[in-house]
C-alpha positions as CSV (number, residue, x, y, z in Angstrom):
1,M,9.6,-5.0,-13.0
2,A,7.1,-7.4,-11.5
3,L,3.7,-6.1,-11.5
4,Q,1.6,-6.9,-8.3
5,I,-1.9,-6.6,-7.2
6,S,-2.8,-6.0,-3.6
7,P,-6.5,-5.9,-2.9
8,S,-7.5,-3.8,0.1
9,I,-9.9,-5.5,2.6
10,L,-11.3,-2.0,3.6
11,S,-13.7,-2.9,1.0
12,A,-14.5,-6.4,2.1
13,D,-17.3,-7.6,4.1
14,F,-15.8,-7.5,7.7
15,A,-18.2,-10.1,9.0
16,R,-16.7,-12.7,6.7
17,L,-13.2,-11.6,6.2
18,A,-11.7,-15.1,6.2
19,E,-14.2,-16.0,3.3
20,E,-13.2,-12.4,1.7
21,L,-9.5,-13.3,1.9
22,D,-10.1,-16.5,-0.1
23,R,-11.7,-14.5,-2.9
24,I,-8.4,-12.8,-3.6
25,A,-6.2,-15.9,-3.2
26,D,-4.9,-15.0,-6.8
27,A,-3.6,-11.8,-5.9
28,D,0.0,-11.0,-4.6
29,W,-0.9,-9.5,-1.4
30,A,-3.8,-8.7,1.0
31,H,-3.7,-5.1,1.8
32,V,-5.0,-4.2,5.3
33,D,-5.5,-0.5,6.1
34,V,-5.1,0.4,9.7
35,M,-6.8,3.6,10.8
36,D,-6.7,5.3,14.3
37,N,-9.1,8.1,13.9
38,H,-6.4,10.5,14.6
39,F,-4.0,10.5,11.7
40,V,-7.1,10.0,9.6
41,P,-10.7,10.6,10.2
42,N,-11.6,6.8,10.3
43,L,-11.3,3.9,12.7
44,T,-10.6,0.4,11.3
45,L,-8.5,-2.4,13.1
46,G,-5.3,-3.0,15.0
47,A,-2.6,-5.6,15.4
48,P,-4.6,-8.4,16.9
49,V,-7.0,-8.6,14.2
50,V,-4.0,-8.5,11.9
51,E,-2.6,-11.4,13.6
52,A,-5.8,-13.4,13.0
53,L,-5.9,-12.3,9.6
54,V,-2.6,-13.6,8.7
55,K,-3.5,-16.9,10.2
56,V,-6.1,-17.5,7.6
57,S,-4.7,-15.4,4.6
58,P,-3.7,-17.4,1.6
59,I,-1.5,-14.7,0.6
60,P,1.1,-12.4,2.6
61,V,-0.4,-9.5,4.4
62,D,0.6,-6.0,3.5
63,T,-0.4,-3.4,6.3
64,H,-0.7,0.2,5.4
65,L,-0.5,2.2,8.8
66,M,-2.5,5.5,8.8
67,I,-1.9,6.1,12.5
68,E,0.0,8.6,14.8
69,D,3.2,7.7,16.4
70,P,4.2,4.7,14.2
71,D,7.5,4.8,15.7
72,R,5.8,3.3,18.7
73,W,3.2,1.1,17.0
74,A,4.6,-0.1,13.7
75,P,6.8,-2.9,14.8
76,A,3.8,-4.7,16.5
77,Y,2.5,-5.3,12.9
78,A,5.8,-7.1,12.1
79,D,5.3,-9.2,15.2
80,A,1.6,-9.8,14.1
81,G,3.0,-11.6,11.1
82,A,2.6,-8.9,8.4
83,R,5.0,-9.4,5.7
84,S,5.2,-5.5,4.6
85,V,4.5,-2.6,7.2
86,T,4.1,0.9,5.5
87,F,3.9,3.9,7.8
88,H,3.4,7.3,6.6
89,A,6.2,10.0,6.4
90,E,3.9,12.7,7.7
91,A,3.6,10.7,11.1
92,A,6.9,9.2,11.8
93,R,9.4,11.0,14.1
94,A,12.4,9.0,12.9
95,P,11.6,7.3,9.5
96,V,15.2,5.9,9.0
97,R,15.4,4.1,12.6
98,L,11.9,2.8,12.1
99,A,12.5,1.4,8.7
100,R,15.8,-0.2,10.0
101,E,13.9,-1.6,13.1
102,L,11.1,-3.1,10.7
103,R,13.8,-4.8,8.4
104,A,15.6,-6.3,11.5
105,L,12.2,-7.8,12.4
106,G,12.3,-9.5,9.0
107,V,9.6,-7.4,7.1
108,R,9.6,-5.0,4.2
109,A,9.6,-1.4,5.2
110,G,7.4,1.1,3.3
111,L,7.2,4.8,3.3
112,G,3.8,6.4,2.5
113,L,3.1,9.8,1.3
114,K,-0.2,11.8,1.2
115,P,-1.1,13.5,-2.0
116,A,0.1,16.9,-1.2
117,T,3.4,15.3,0.4
118,P,6.6,15.7,-2.2
119,I,8.8,12.8,-2.9
120,E,12.0,14.9,-3.1
121,P,12.8,15.3,0.6
122,Y,13.0,11.5,1.0
123,L,15.0,10.7,-2.3
124,D,18.3,10.3,-0.3
125,L,16.6,7.9,2.1
126,L,15.5,5.3,-0.6
127,P,18.0,2.8,0.4
128,E,16.4,2.5,3.7
129,F,13.0,1.5,2.1
130,D,11.8,-1.5,0.4
131,M,8.6,0.3,-1.1
132,I,7.4,3.9,-1.7
133,L,3.7,4.2,-1.4
134,V,2.1,7.3,-3.3
135,M,-1.5,7.9,-2.2
136,T,-3.7,8.7,-4.9
137,V,-6.6,9.9,-2.8
138,E,-6.6,11.6,0.7
139,P,-6.1,8.6,3.2
140,G,-9.0,7.7,5.2
141,F,-11.8,6.2,3.2
142,G,-12.2,3.8,0.4
143,G,-13.9,4.5,-2.8
144,Q,-12.6,7.8,-3.4
145,P,-12.1,9.1,-7.2
146,F,-8.5,8.8,-8.3
147,L,-6.4,11.9,-8.2
148,D,-4.6,12.5,-11.5
149,V,-2.6,15.3,-10.0
150,C,-0.5,12.5,-8.5
151,L,0.7,10.9,-11.6
152,P,3.9,13.4,-11.9
153,K,5.0,12.5,-8.5
154,I,4.6,8.7,-9.4
155,R,6.8,9.3,-12.4
156,R,9.3,11.3,-10.6
157,T,9.6,8.7,-8.0
158,R,10.2,6.0,-10.6
159,E,12.9,8.0,-12.3
160,A,14.5,8.6,-9.0
161,I,14.2,4.8,-8.1
162,A,15.5,3.8,-11.7
163,S,18.6,6.4,-11.3
164,S,19.6,4.8,-8.0
165,G,19.7,1.4,-9.2
166,L,17.6,0.1,-6.2
167,D,15.1,-2.6,-6.1
168,V,12.4,-0.4,-4.5
169,W,8.8,-1.0,-5.0
170,L,6.4,1.8,-6.1
171,Q,3.0,1.2,-4.7
172,V,-0.2,3.3,-5.5
173,D,-3.4,3.4,-3.3
174,G,-6.6,5.2,-3.9
175,G,-9.1,5.0,-6.7
176,V,-7.2,2.3,-8.7
177,S,-9.5,0.6,-11.3
178,E,-9.6,-0.6,-14.7
179,D,-10.0,3.1,-15.7
180,T,-7.1,4.2,-13.9
181,I,-4.5,1.5,-13.5
182,E,-3.1,2.0,-16.9
183,R,-2.0,5.6,-16.0
184,C,-0.6,4.4,-12.9
185,A,1.5,1.7,-14.6
186,D,2.7,3.9,-17.3
187,A,3.7,6.5,-14.6
188,G,6.1,3.8,-13.1
189,A,3.9,2.1,-10.4
190,D,4.4,-1.7,-10.0
191,V,2.2,-2.5,-6.9
192,F,-1.5,-1.8,-7.2
193,V,-3.9,-1.4,-4.3
194,A,-7.5,-2.1,-5.4
195,G,-10.4,-2.1,-2.9
196,S,-13.9,-1.5,-4.5
197,A,-12.6,-2.3,-7.8
198,V,-11.9,-6.0,-6.8
199,Y,-14.4,-6.7,-3.9
200,G,-17.1,-4.7,-5.8
201,A,-16.9,-7.3,-8.8
202,D,-18.8,-10.5,-8.9
203,D,-15.7,-12.3,-9.7
204,A,-12.9,-11.0,-7.7
205,A,-10.3,-13.4,-9.2
206,G,-11.4,-12.5,-12.7
207,Q,-11.1,-8.7,-11.8
208,I,-7.5,-9.3,-10.3
209,K,-6.5,-10.8,-13.7
210,R,-8.1,-8.0,-15.5
211,L,-6.2,-5.3,-13.5
212,R,-2.9,-7.3,-14.1
213,E,-3.5,-7.5,-17.6
214,L,-4.2,-4.0,-17.9
215,A,-1.0,-2.9,-16.2
216,A,1.2,-5.2,-18.1
217,A,-0.2,-3.8,-21.3
218,A,0.5,-0.3,-19.9
219,C,4.2,-1.3,-19.3
220,A,4.6,-2.9,-22.5
221,H,3.8,0.4,-24.4
C-alpha cells in the first residue's frame, strides 16, 4: 500500500495560509478540518475558504467535515474543489446515499469515526467508500495526545479491508507524530494526518520526509 502524509492546516498560521500551504508542498494532501461548533466544540472555516485554498494549494485538498447535517453540506466541498471529502458516521443520516453523491461529483468519499465509534456496523458498507478515517483523538482541537486505545480498531479495519479485496484507504488523524506514526502504520494505517508535528517543525518538508520514512520502516517490519 502507498503511504501518504496529509498535514493538517489546523496547526498552520491562518493569517498566512497560502505560504503555509507552500511549506507542505512535498506532502500528498493538504488536510483541511471543517468544524461547525455543533458537532464539535470548535469553529474553523467553511466552503468559501476551502475554495480559496484549493486555488493556491500545490497539492490536493482533503476535507474532514466535523459538522452536523453533512448530508446537506458535504457536496458543497466537492463543488469547492476538494479532491477528498470525509464526513462522520455519527452525523450522517444516509451515509451510503451521501457517499454515492460525492463520488458522482468526482471526489473521493471518506467515512470518519470518533474514537468510541466501532467500525463493525460499517463493514458491509466498505464498497461505498474510498477511505475510512479512524480518529485517534476526540475531534475538535489539534495538539491532543494520541489515544493508543484506537490501535485495535485500526487493526480490525485494516483486516476487514484486506479481506474485502477493496482499495480503501485507512486514514488516522490525531496525535500523529514521530513517536506514534510507526504504531499507526504497524496497525495498518496508510494515510497519516499530522498537524502540529509538521507545522511545529522548523523544516516542514524535512519533517514530512521523516514521518514518511518512519511509516515505511514500520510497514517493512
